[in-house]
Short mmCIF file of C-alpha atoms and ligand atoms in Angstrom, two decimals:
data_model
loop_
_atom_site.label_atom_id
_atom_site.label_comp_id
_atom_site.label_asym_id
_atom_site.label_seq_id
_atom_site.Cartn_x
_atom_site.Cartn_y
_atom_site.Cartn_z
CA UNK A 1 -3.43 -0.59 34.86
CA UNK A 2 -5.41 2.40 33.67
CA UNK A 3 -4.06 3.54 30.33
CA UNK A 4 -4.17 7.04 28.84
CA UNK A 5 -5.72 5.77 25.63
CA UNK A 6 -7.08 2.45 24.49
CA UNK A 7 -5.24 2.96 21.18
CA UNK A 8 -2.44 5.16 19.87
CA UNK A 9 -2.18 5.35 16.09
CA UNK A 10 1.01 6.85 14.70
CA UNK A 11 0.49 8.53 11.34
CA UNK A 12 -2.48 10.43 9.88
CA UNK A 13 -2.16 9.29 6.28
CA UNK A 14 -4.53 6.91 4.54
CA UNK A 15 -3.25 3.96 6.61
CA UNK A 16 -3.82 5.68 9.96
CA UNK A 17 -7.18 7.03 8.84
CA UNK A 18 -8.25 3.54 7.74
CA UNK A 19 -7.22 2.04 11.08
CA UNK A 20 -9.11 4.76 12.95
CA UNK A 21 -12.24 4.11 10.90
CA UNK A 22 -11.97 0.41 11.74
CA UNK A 23 -11.65 1.15 15.46
CA UNK A 24 -14.76 3.29 15.31
CA UNK A 25 -16.62 0.47 13.55
CA UNK A 26 -15.47 -1.85 16.34
CA UNK A 27 -16.89 0.56 18.90
CA UNK A 28 -13.44 1.56 20.18
CA UNK A 29 -13.62 5.32 20.50
CA UNK A 30 -10.75 6.03 22.87
CA UNK A 31 -7.92 6.58 20.42
CA UNK A 32 -5.54 9.32 19.46
CA UNK A 33 -3.67 9.77 16.17
CA UNK A 34 -0.18 11.23 16.53
CA UNK A 35 1.23 12.87 13.39
CA UNK A 36 4.66 14.45 12.96
CA UNK A 37 3.50 16.81 10.16
CA UNK A 38 1.23 19.82 10.66
CA UNK A 39 -1.74 18.31 8.84
CA UNK A 40 -3.25 14.99 7.79
CA UNK A 41 -2.86 13.23 4.46
CA UNK A 42 0.56 11.59 4.81
CA UNK A 43 2.32 11.40 1.48
CA UNK A 44 -0.36 13.62 -0.11
CA UNK A 45 0.30 16.33 2.42
CA UNK A 46 4.08 16.13 2.25
CA UNK A 47 4.39 15.89 -1.54
CA UNK A 48 3.23 18.86 -3.59
CA UNK A 49 5.81 19.13 -6.36
CA UNK A 50 4.59 20.28 -9.81
CA UNK A 51 2.92 17.50 -11.75
CA UNK A 52 2.00 15.44 -8.67
CA UNK A 53 -0.87 13.11 -9.47
CA UNK A 54 -1.95 9.67 -8.46
CA UNK A 55 -0.60 6.99 -10.76
CA UNK A 56 -3.26 4.42 -9.96
CA UNK A 57 -6.68 5.47 -11.31
CA UNK A 58 -8.58 7.27 -8.57
CA UNK A 59 -11.61 4.97 -8.71
CA UNK A 60 -9.22 2.28 -7.41
CA UNK A 61 -6.88 4.49 -5.35
CA UNK A 62 -9.50 5.29 -2.68
CA UNK A 63 -11.36 3.44 0.07
CA UNK A 64 -13.87 1.06 -1.53
CA UNK A 65 -16.42 2.07 1.10
CA UNK A 66 -15.89 5.80 0.50
CA UNK A 67 -16.11 6.31 -3.25
CA UNK A 68 -15.58 9.87 -4.40
CA UNK A 69 -17.71 10.62 -7.44
CA UNK A 70 -16.07 14.02 -7.90
CA UNK A 71 -12.55 13.08 -9.05
CA UNK A 72 -11.79 15.57 -11.81
CA UNK A 73 -9.70 13.14 -13.85
CA UNK A 74 -9.23 9.42 -14.17
CA UNK A 75 -5.89 9.98 -12.39
CA UNK A 76 -6.62 12.75 -9.92
CA UNK A 77 -4.04 15.49 -9.26
CA UNK A 78 -2.29 15.40 -5.85
CA UNK A 79 -4.31 18.17 -4.13
CA UNK A 80 -7.55 16.22 -4.74
CA UNK A 81 -6.09 13.28 -2.83
CA UNK A 82 -5.26 15.53 0.08
CA UNK A 83 -8.80 16.94 0.03
CA UNK A 84 -10.23 13.41 -0.11
CA UNK A 85 -8.20 12.43 2.97
CA UNK A 86 -9.55 15.50 4.79
CA UNK A 87 -13.13 14.78 3.72
CA UNK A 88 -12.97 11.17 4.91
CA UNK A 89 -11.40 12.25 8.22
CA UNK A 90 -14.17 14.81 8.62
CA UNK A 91 -16.91 12.32 7.85
CA UNK A 92 -15.61 9.89 10.50
CA UNK A 93 -14.94 12.69 12.97
CA UNK A 94 -11.24 11.89 13.17
CA UNK A 95 -9.61 15.29 12.99
CA UNK A 96 -10.30 16.22 16.60
CA UNK A 97 -8.48 13.04 17.63
CA UNK A 98 -5.35 13.98 15.66
CA UNK A 99 -2.37 15.67 17.29
CA UNK A 100 -0.13 17.34 14.74
CA UNK A 101 3.53 18.19 15.09
CA UNK A 102 3.93 15.24 17.44
CA UNK A 103 6.98 13.13 16.68
CA UNK A 104 6.97 9.66 18.22
CA UNK A 105 10.46 8.52 19.17
CA UNK A 106 10.00 5.31 21.09
CA UNK A 107 7.44 2.74 22.23
CA UNK A 108 8.09 0.16 24.93
CA UNK A 109 5.87 -2.80 25.88
CA UNK A 110 5.26 -3.48 29.56
CA UNK A 111 4.18 -7.10 29.81
CA UNK A 112 2.96 -6.90 33.38
CA UNK A 113 0.80 -3.86 32.73
CA UNK A 114 -0.13 -5.18 29.27
CA UNK A 115 0.38 -1.71 27.84
CA UNK A 116 2.63 0.31 25.56
CA UNK A 117 4.39 3.46 26.69
CA UNK A 118 4.83 5.87 23.81
CA UNK A 119 7.44 8.63 24.09
CA UNK A 120 7.36 11.74 21.93
CA UNK A 121 10.04 14.27 21.04
CA UNK A 122 8.52 16.89 23.35
CA UNK A 123 9.45 14.66 26.30
CA UNK A 124 5.88 13.53 26.97
CA UNK A 125 4.87 9.93 27.52
CA UNK A 126 1.51 8.26 27.21
CA UNK A 127 0.31 4.72 27.73
CA UNK A 128 -2.03 2.72 25.58
CA UNK A 129 -3.32 -0.81 25.32
CA UNK A 130 -2.86 -1.08 21.55
CA UNK A 131 -0.31 0.57 19.29
CA UNK A 132 -0.76 1.01 15.54
CA UNK A 133 2.12 2.24 13.42
CA UNK A 134 0.93 3.78 10.15
CA UNK A 135 4.11 5.63 9.33
CA UNK A 136 4.20 4.89 5.60
CA UNK A 137 6.88 3.32 3.48
CA UNK A 138 8.08 6.39 1.62
CA UNK A 139 8.15 9.00 4.33
CA UNK A 140 11.83 9.71 5.03
CA UNK A 141 13.30 11.73 2.11
CA UNK A 142 16.65 10.50 0.82
CA UNK A 143 19.34 13.08 0.07
CA UNK A 144 22.50 11.47 -1.32
CA UNK A 145 25.76 12.65 0.11
CA UNK A 146 27.07 14.23 -3.13
CA UNK A 147 30.57 15.60 -2.85
CA UNK A 148 30.36 19.40 -2.60
CA UNK A 149 26.58 19.54 -2.13
CA UNK A 150 27.02 21.98 0.75
CA UNK A 151 29.02 24.34 -1.47
CA UNK A 152 26.27 24.70 -4.07
CA UNK A 153 25.14 28.34 -3.99
CA UNK A 154 21.90 28.03 -5.97
CA UNK A 155 18.49 26.72 -4.96
CA UNK A 156 18.24 23.13 -3.73
CA UNK A 157 14.84 21.46 -3.58
CA UNK A 158 13.94 17.90 -2.62
CA UNK A 159 10.67 16.83 -4.23
CA UNK A 160 9.35 15.80 -0.81
CA UNK A 161 10.08 19.28 0.58
CA UNK A 162 8.93 21.47 -2.29
CA UNK A 163 8.65 25.23 -1.88
CA UNK A 164 5.44 26.23 -3.67
CA UNK A 165 6.98 29.63 -4.43
CA UNK A 166 9.77 28.02 -6.43
CA UNK A 167 9.13 28.90 -10.06
CA UNK A 168 11.39 27.05 -12.48
CA UNK A 169 10.73 29.56 -15.29
CA UNK A 170 13.92 30.92 -16.75
CA UNK A 171 16.15 28.76 -14.58
CA UNK A 172 18.96 26.37 -15.46
CA UNK A 173 17.77 23.29 -13.67
CA UNK A 174 19.22 19.88 -12.91
CA UNK A 175 16.96 17.08 -11.76
CA UNK A 176 18.70 14.11 -10.19
CA UNK A 177 16.72 10.88 -10.37
CA UNK A 178 14.34 9.19 -12.77
CA UNK A 179 11.92 7.40 -10.43
CA UNK A 180 8.12 7.75 -10.40
CA UNK A 181 8.39 11.25 -8.90
CA UNK A 182 10.80 12.49 -11.58
CA UNK A 183 8.59 10.96 -14.28
CA UNK A 184 5.84 13.34 -13.16
CA UNK A 185 8.05 16.35 -12.50
CA UNK A 186 10.32 16.30 -15.58
CA UNK A 187 7.62 17.20 -18.15
CA UNK A 188 6.54 20.15 -15.96
CA UNK A 189 10.11 21.35 -15.42
CA UNK A 190 10.93 20.93 -19.13
CA UNK A 191 8.11 23.30 -20.03
CA UNK A 192 9.45 26.03 -17.76
CA UNK A 193 13.23 25.82 -17.44
CA UNK A 194 15.57 27.61 -19.82
CA UNK A 195 17.56 24.43 -19.69
CA UNK A 196 16.92 21.17 -17.89
CA UNK A 197 19.55 18.49 -17.36
CA UNK A 198 18.24 15.18 -16.09
CA UNK A 199 20.76 12.97 -14.30
CA UNK A 200 19.73 9.38 -14.82
CA UNK A 201 21.54 6.57 -13.07
CA UNK A 202 19.05 3.80 -13.85
CA UNK A 203 16.42 4.10 -16.62
CA UNK A 204 12.81 3.34 -15.71
CA UNK A 205 10.10 1.37 -17.49
CA UNK A 206 7.28 3.72 -18.47
CA UNK A 207 3.98 2.64 -20.00
CA UNK A 208 1.26 4.90 -21.45
CA UNK A 209 -1.19 6.52 -19.05
CA UNK A 210 -4.77 6.49 -20.29
CA UNK A 211 -5.91 9.63 -18.55
CA UNK A 212 -8.64 12.20 -19.25
CA UNK A 213 -10.91 14.64 -17.42
CA UNK A 214 -14.09 13.06 -16.09
CA UNK A 215 -16.99 15.10 -17.50
CA UNK A 216 -19.42 16.63 -15.00
CA UNK A 217 -22.20 14.45 -16.36
CA UNK A 218 -20.23 11.30 -15.56
CA UNK A 219 -19.38 12.62 -12.09
CA UNK A 220 -23.12 13.17 -11.49
CA UNK A 221 -23.81 9.67 -12.75
CA UNK A 222 -21.27 8.27 -10.26
CA UNK A 223 -22.89 10.32 -7.49
CA UNK A 224 -26.44 9.22 -8.28
CA UNK A 225 -25.67 5.61 -9.15
CA UNK A 226 -22.59 4.53 -7.14
CA UNK A 227 -22.73 1.10 -8.78
CA UNK A 228 -21.49 2.68 -12.03
CA UNK A 229 -18.32 3.91 -10.33
CA UNK A 230 -17.96 0.55 -8.63
CA UNK A 231 -17.98 -1.07 -12.07
CA UNK A 232 -15.20 1.29 -13.22
CA UNK A 233 -13.23 0.41 -10.08
CA UNK A 234 -13.68 -3.28 -10.75
CA UNK A 235 -12.47 -3.03 -14.35
CA UNK A 236 -9.47 -0.89 -13.40
CA UNK A 237 -8.52 -3.00 -10.41
CA UNK A 238 -8.73 -6.14 -12.55
CA UNK A 239 -6.37 -4.65 -15.13
CA UNK A 240 -3.84 -3.66 -12.46
CA UNK A 241 -4.21 -7.07 -10.92
CA UNK A 242 -3.39 -8.68 -14.25
CA UNK A 243 -0.27 -6.52 -14.56
CA UNK A 244 0.83 -7.38 -11.04
CA UNK A 245 -0.07 -11.06 -10.87
CA UNK A 246 0.88 -12.07 -14.40
CA UNK A 247 3.67 -9.58 -15.09
CA UNK A 248 5.38 -9.59 -11.71
CA UNK A 249 4.32 -12.34 -9.30
CA UNK A 250 3.98 -15.24 -11.76
CA UNK A 251 6.96 -14.37 -13.90
CA UNK A 252 8.10 -18.00 -13.98
CA UNK A 253 4.78 -19.31 -15.27
CA UNK A 254 3.84 -16.33 -17.44
CA UNK A 255 7.07 -14.81 -18.69
CA UNK A 256 5.23 -13.85 -21.86
CA UNK A 257 2.96 -11.46 -19.92
CA UNK A 258 6.02 -9.70 -18.58
CA UNK A 259 7.56 -9.51 -22.04
CA UNK A 260 4.36 -7.99 -23.45
CA UNK A 261 4.44 -5.26 -20.80
CA UNK A 262 8.09 -4.52 -21.64
CA UNK A 263 7.27 -4.44 -25.36
CA UNK A 264 4.45 -2.00 -24.69
CA UNK A 265 6.86 0.29 -22.84
CA UNK A 266 9.41 0.00 -25.66
CA UNK A 267 6.78 0.79 -28.31
CA UNK A 268 5.75 3.79 -26.22
CA UNK A 269 9.36 4.98 -26.14
CA UNK A 270 9.80 4.43 -29.87
CA UNK A 271 6.64 6.41 -30.61
CA UNK A 272 7.91 9.39 -28.62
CA UNK A 273 11.68 9.41 -29.18
CA UNK A 274 12.93 9.17 -32.80
CA UNK A 275 16.63 9.24 -31.86
CA UNK A 276 17.96 5.69 -31.48
CA UNK A 277 20.84 6.69 -29.20
CA UNK A 278 18.51 8.53 -26.85
CA UNK A 279 16.12 5.57 -26.88
CA UNK A 280 18.96 3.23 -25.95
CA UNK A 281 19.91 5.46 -23.04
CA UNK A 282 16.31 5.51 -21.80
CA UNK A 283 15.81 1.75 -22.07
CA UNK A 284 16.20 -0.29 -18.87
CA UNK A 285 18.38 -3.39 -18.95
CA UNK A 286 16.51 -5.10 -16.11
CA UNK A 287 13.16 -6.86 -16.36
CA UNK A 288 9.86 -5.03 -16.26
CA UNK A 289 8.42 -5.09 -12.74
CA UNK A 290 11.73 -5.19 -10.83
CA UNK A 291 10.88 -1.59 -9.95
CA UNK A 292 7.43 -0.15 -9.58
CA UNK A 293 6.07 0.37 -13.14
CA UNK A 294 5.46 4.00 -14.05
CA UNK A 295 2.78 5.61 -16.21
CA UNK A 296 3.22 8.76 -18.30
CA UNK A 297 2.39 10.12 -21.75
CA UNK A 298 4.79 13.06 -21.56
CA UNK A 299 7.94 11.76 -19.86
CA UNK A 300 9.84 10.29 -22.84
CA UNK A 301 8.77 13.12 -25.13
CA UNK A 302 10.33 15.69 -22.77
CA UNK A 303 13.81 14.46 -23.69
CA UNK A 304 13.28 15.41 -27.34
CA UNK A 305 12.91 19.11 -26.45
CA UNK A 306 15.86 21.33 -27.41
CA UNK A 307 16.11 22.64 -23.82
CA UNK A 308 16.39 19.19 -22.21
CA UNK A 309 19.52 17.04 -21.90
CA UNK A 310 19.71 13.50 -20.57
CA UNK A 311 22.93 13.00 -18.63
CA UNK A 312 24.07 9.49 -17.88
CA UNK A 313 27.70 10.20 -17.04
CA UNK A 314 27.09 10.27 -13.30
CA UNK A 315 27.77 12.99 -10.78
CA UNK A 316 31.37 13.72 -9.84
CA UNK A 317 30.90 16.62 -7.48
CA UNK A 318 29.12 19.93 -7.06
CA UNK A 319 30.55 23.42 -7.24
CA UNK A 320 28.75 26.66 -6.27
CA UNK A 321 27.24 27.06 -9.76
CA UNK A 322 27.65 23.70 -11.45
CA UNK A 323 27.56 19.93 -11.41
CA UNK A 324 30.80 18.35 -12.53
CA UNK A 325 29.96 15.05 -14.19
CA UNK A 326 31.73 11.80 -13.46
CA UNK A 327 33.82 12.27 -16.63
CA UNK A 328 34.76 15.84 -15.74
CA UNK A 329 32.30 17.94 -17.76
CA UNK A 330 30.92 21.12 -16.20
CA UNK A 331 27.17 21.70 -16.31
CA UNK A 332 26.20 25.13 -15.07
CA UNK A 333 22.98 25.28 -13.12
CA UNK A 334 21.23 27.58 -10.67
CA UNK A 335 18.64 25.11 -9.38
CA UNK A 336 19.19 21.58 -8.17
CA UNK A 337 16.17 19.32 -7.77
CA UNK A 338 16.65 16.12 -5.83
CA UNK A 339 14.09 13.59 -7.05
CA UNK A 340 16.15 11.03 -5.19
CA UNK A 341 13.35 9.24 -3.41
CA UNK A 342 13.20 7.94 0.12
CA UNK A 343 15.17 5.97 2.64
CA UNK A 344 13.14 2.87 3.07
CA UNK A 345 14.94 -0.03 4.67
CA UNK A 346 17.33 2.07 6.76
CA UNK A 347 14.82 4.34 8.43
CA UNK A 348 11.32 2.95 8.05
CA UNK A 349 11.51 -0.55 9.44
CA UNK A 350 10.41 0.63 11.95
CA UNK A 351 10.15 4.43 11.76
CA UNK A 352 10.94 4.76 15.50
CA UNK A 353 12.35 2.52 18.21
CA UNK A 354 9.95 -0.23 19.26
CA UNK A 355 10.82 -2.50 22.19
CA UNK A 356 8.61 -5.53 22.64
CA UNK A 357 8.35 -8.38 25.14
CA UNK A 358 11.63 -9.46 26.77
CA UNK A 359 13.24 -6.21 25.61
CA UNK A 360 13.37 -7.25 21.95
CA UNK A 361 14.15 -4.32 19.66
CA UNK A 362 12.04 -4.64 16.49
CA UNK A 363 14.54 -2.97 14.17
CA UNK A 364 17.40 -5.08 15.47
CA UNK A 365 15.35 -8.27 15.37
CA UNK A 366 14.41 -7.68 11.71
CA UNK A 367 18.03 -7.04 10.83
CA UNK A 368 19.52 -9.87 12.92
CA UNK A 369 17.07 -12.46 11.61
CA UNK A 370 15.01 -11.70 8.51
CA UNK A 371 12.48 -9.01 7.68
CA UNK A 372 9.17 -10.65 8.54
CA UNK A 373 5.64 -10.02 9.78
CA UNK A 374 2.69 -12.38 10.03
CA UNK A 375 0.25 -11.42 7.26
CA UNK A 376 2.34 -8.24 6.98
CA UNK A 377 0.90 -6.79 10.18
CA UNK A 378 1.96 -8.49 13.48
CA UNK A 379 5.16 -9.95 14.93
CA UNK A 380 5.79 -12.45 17.73
CA UNK A 381 7.05 -10.83 20.94
CA UNK A 382 5.29 -7.60 20.00
CA UNK A 383 1.89 -8.00 21.68
CA UNK A 384 -0.90 -5.57 20.88
CA UNK A 385 1.13 -3.99 18.08
CA UNK A 386 -0.30 -3.58 14.59
CA UNK A 387 2.51 -2.54 12.28
CA UNK A 388 0.84 -1.47 9.06
CA UNK A 389 4.03 -0.85 7.12
CA UNK A 390 5.72 -4.15 7.64
CA UNK A 391 7.68 -6.55 5.47
CA UNK A 392 5.40 -8.37 3.01
CA UNK A 393 2.46 -6.08 3.80
CA UNK A 394 2.17 -4.21 0.50
CA UNK A 395 -0.41 -5.99 -1.59
CA UNK A 396 -1.45 -5.18 -5.15
CA UNK A 397 -0.57 -1.92 -6.85
CA UNK A 398 -3.01 0.37 -5.04
CA UNK A 399 -2.08 1.00 -1.42
CA UNK A 400 -5.78 0.79 -0.55
CA UNK A 401 -5.71 -2.97 -1.07
CA UNK A 402 -3.15 -3.17 1.71
CA UNK A 403 -5.09 -0.81 3.98
CA UNK A 404 -8.43 -2.54 3.54
CA UNK A 405 -6.90 -5.98 4.01
CA UNK A 406 -5.39 -4.78 7.27
CA UNK A 407 -8.72 -3.31 8.37
CA UNK A 408 -10.29 -6.75 7.87
CA UNK A 409 -7.50 -8.33 9.89
CA UNK A 410 -8.16 -5.87 12.71
CA UNK A 411 -11.89 -6.61 12.64
CA UNK A 412 -11.32 -10.35 13.05
CA UNK A 413 -8.63 -9.93 15.68
CA UNK A 414 -10.51 -7.46 17.87
CA UNK A 415 -13.73 -9.41 17.40
CA UNK A 416 -11.99 -12.44 18.88
CA UNK A 417 -10.47 -10.40 21.71
CA UNK A 418 -13.93 -9.23 22.61
CA UNK A 419 -15.48 -12.70 22.31
CA UNK A 420 -12.90 -14.08 24.72
CA UNK A 421 -12.95 -11.06 27.02
CA UNK A 422 -9.20 -10.90 26.44
CA UNK A 423 -6.99 -7.84 26.42
CA UNK A 424 -3.79 -8.98 24.78
CA UNK A 425 -3.01 -10.64 21.45
CA UNK A 426 0.27 -11.94 20.15
CA UNK A 427 0.93 -13.89 17.00
CA UNK A 428 2.56 -17.25 17.62
CA UNK A 429 6.13 -17.96 16.53
CA UNK A 430 4.87 -20.93 14.52
CA UNK A 431 2.26 -18.95 12.56
CA UNK A 432 4.78 -16.22 11.82
CA UNK A 433 7.38 -18.74 10.64
CA UNK A 434 4.82 -20.50 8.46
CA UNK A 435 3.75 -17.24 6.82
CA UNK A 436 7.38 -16.30 6.16
CA UNK A 437 7.98 -19.69 4.54
CA UNK A 438 4.87 -19.27 2.44
CA UNK A 439 5.75 -15.81 1.09
CA UNK A 440 9.36 -16.83 0.54
CA UNK A 441 8.15 -19.81 -1.42
CA UNK A 442 5.66 -17.82 -3.54
CA UNK A 443 8.26 -15.19 -4.31
CA UNK A 444 10.43 -17.80 -6.01
CA UNK A 445 8.13 -17.48 -9.03
CA UNK A 446 8.26 -13.70 -9.13
CA UNK A 447 10.28 -11.45 -11.38
CA UNK A 448 12.32 -10.49 -8.32
CA UNK A 449 13.93 -13.94 -8.11
CA UNK A 450 13.26 -15.43 -11.54
CA UNK A 451 13.87 -12.34 -13.62
CA UNK A 452 16.90 -10.17 -14.06
CA UNK A 453 16.74 -7.40 -11.46
CA UNK A 454 20.49 -7.11 -10.90
CA UNK A 455 20.85 -3.58 -12.27
CA UNK A 456 17.46 -2.24 -11.18
CA UNK A 457 18.48 -0.77 -7.80
CA UNK A 458 14.91 -1.37 -6.74
CA UNK A 459 13.67 -0.36 -3.31
CA UNK A 460 11.60 -3.55 -3.32
CA UNK A 461 14.83 -5.27 -2.21
CA UNK A 462 16.35 -4.85 1.24
CA UNK A 463 20.05 -4.90 2.09
CA UNK A 464 19.93 -8.66 2.49
CA UNK A 465 18.86 -8.93 -1.16
CA UNK A 466 15.36 -10.07 -0.25
CA UNK A 467 12.32 -8.62 -2.00
CA UNK A 468 10.63 -8.28 1.37
CA UNK A 469 8.15 -5.50 0.65
CA UNK A 470 5.44 -6.94 -1.56
CA UNK A 471 3.08 -9.66 -0.45
CA UNK A 472 3.17 -12.20 -3.29
CA UNK A 473 -0.58 -12.79 -3.39
CA UNK A 474 -3.42 -11.61 -5.57
CA UNK A 475 -5.69 -8.95 -4.07
CA UNK A 476 -8.46 -11.51 -3.63
CA UNK A 477 -6.19 -13.94 -1.82
CA UNK A 478 -4.85 -11.20 0.45
CA UNK A 479 -8.32 -9.98 1.37
CA UNK A 480 -9.56 -13.52 1.95
CA UNK A 481 -6.60 -14.43 4.14
CA UNK A 482 -6.89 -11.21 6.10
CA UNK A 483 -10.49 -11.88 7.06
CA UNK A 484 -10.21 -15.64 7.55
CA UNK A 485 -6.82 -16.26 9.15
CA UNK A 486 -6.88 -19.10 11.72
CA UNK A 487 -7.58 -17.64 15.14
CA UNK A 488 -5.18 -20.13 16.70
CA UNK A 489 -2.40 -18.21 14.95
CA UNK A 490 -2.69 -15.82 17.88
CA UNK A 491 -2.44 -16.34 21.61
CA UNK A 492 -4.89 -14.30 23.65
CA UNK A 493 -4.61 -13.24 27.26
P1 LIG B 501 12.65 6.37 -6.33
O1 LIG B 501 11.77 5.53 -7.16
O2 LIG B 501 13.41 5.75 -5.25
O3 LIG B 501 13.64 7.12 -7.32
C1 LIG B 501 14.76 7.83 -6.86
C2 LIG B 501 15.60 8.22 -8.03
O4 LIG B 501 16.73 8.92 -7.55
C3 LIG B 501 16.11 7.01 -8.80
O5 LIG B 501 16.11 7.29 -10.16
C4 LIG B 501 17.51 6.86 -8.25
O6 LIG B 501 18.40 6.23 -9.14
C5 LIG B 501 17.90 8.30 -8.07
N1 LIG B 501 19.00 8.42 -7.13
C6 LIG B 501 18.97 8.16 -5.80
N2 LIG B 501 20.18 8.33 -5.27
C7 LIG B 501 20.99 8.69 -6.28
C8 LIG B 501 22.36 9.00 -6.37
N3 LIG B 501 23.16 8.96 -5.30
N4 LIG B 501 22.87 9.34 -7.58
C9 LIG B 501 22.07 9.38 -8.66
N5 LIG B 501 20.77 9.08 -8.64
C10 LIG B 501 20.24 8.75 -7.47
O7 LIG B 501 11.83 7.59 -5.65
P2 LIG B 501 10.58 8.37 -6.22
O8 LIG B 501 10.73 8.69 -7.65
O9 LIG B 501 10.33 9.49 -5.28
O10 LIG B 501 9.41 7.33 -6.14
C11 LIG B 501 9.23 6.52 -4.99
C12 LIG B 501 7.91 5.85 -5.04
O11 LIG B 501 6.92 6.79 -4.69
C13 LIG B 501 7.44 5.30 -6.34
O12 LIG B 501 7.95 4.06 -6.67
C14 LIG B 501 5.96 5.23 -6.14
O13 LIG B 501 5.63 4.07 -5.43
C15 LIG B 501 5.73 6.42 -5.28
N6 LIG B 501 5.22 7.52 -6.08
C16 LIG B 501 3.93 7.48 -6.41
C17 LIG B 501 3.41 8.48 -7.13
C18 LIG B 501 1.98 8.44 -7.45
O14 LIG B 501 1.56 9.12 -8.30
N7 LIG B 501 1.17 7.65 -6.80
C19 LIG B 501 4.19 9.52 -7.59
C20 LIG B 501 5.51 9.54 -7.23
C21 LIG B 501 6.02 8.54 -6.47
P3 LIG B 501 18.59 4.64 -9.09
O15 LIG B 501 17.33 4.08 -9.66
O16 LIG B 501 19.79 4.39 -9.86
O17 LIG B 501 18.76 4.29 -7.62
#
């Protein structure tokens, strides 16, 4: 069968861009990138709330093969990430292959034709040999169903749908949520609002952020001698790796490492908040690492300002001009900010309907059995599908580890397809089952199963109580496995 495109990639964020670069390296030029938003950049296009910045140092949070010597700070502000995505897409001539405002609704595998049919919201269909989903993990904003939310007469803003004209100066603001987004937004809002009330349901572990502007001279040094920036990347990545591997993944063997991280966060809190009661309210009662660790030098301090109140009494309901707390107090506000995160397990696994061989529905299969994906990228009965945002795919703390590991996996897989003159790949049931056993086994040592995560409400866990998001391997192991997996783990046709 003649297909419309050799490859359809869904999503023009860093994952989709990485996959497209890999296809170009493999000499596969016939691909299209479908993107529901009106521009590229994924999360860095969608999110533009005040205070947005990367929370993994930029030398590490970028493609290793596309270093950017011009980051203005150690932790670059959000707009620089968006610009970086655009620059990389430009360099690899990807933008003309992107179709914006195109919402994919369904993909169905036709085994006889060995092709996917991809349906979009505009009613169009197109066929392709290979389908890549790069739809992100945190891409469907979550708005809780608060009683009376629709009666609120003031301004409502979700952080993932921020109106750049919204100026918080002089406003009485409530922010709901204390996740990584709120940790960045709260200090900005506290500086502007007449009064800010922060509704915290679960406190978050916050460690200091060693951040500073990168002087022009150093930027020039990075540009002239890229090895110097590589060295910075190596040091930073190694530190993050230590935090992840020792603090989170090997909790059983290295509980002390986890305790040290928690102590650091507590010392940070003590240094910024003199009031013992406030400190108690801001201190998590679950282990460090159950949720994604957060970095900030200004978050805790914001709560000591006279115009900021921490509210832990819960939300009862909303009225046109107020939030009524769980214990009946009335807090008058004119602006409600929902820093309430994203729907992950409900809506993103997968982000649209995917029907594989024998009519198997991917979403249903994951829910009826267990969330699983071989090496976090392929599933049996879903031939020629690369699902970049799969269970156990997220490796390390920087998303670029995941992306580059998956690019290596693609290189090996498509190299083998070419060598055999084959057209179709499918991971075997046995290889998939073995990988699932392996990650399940490794996770038994992690903080997720050995620590106390009961009260964390962490999105790392799915509804079945499994921490099925993170791949429990070091970065080096992930990269090695991704480029050396046994070829007999796949069947080729
Ligand atoms: P999040 O971590 O899921 O936090 C959502 C917050 O909203 C939590 O505090 C949650 O409380 C609260 N919430 C949700 N529903 C609620 C309800 N019904 N009532 C009261 N509170 C409610 O989302 P996020 O802060 O947007 O961060 C998501 C992820 O994005 C981060 O973990 C990080 O990976 C990424 N991120 C990265 C950066 C960066 O710089 N690279 C910046 C921001 C975000 P509970 O904890 O009690 O559920």
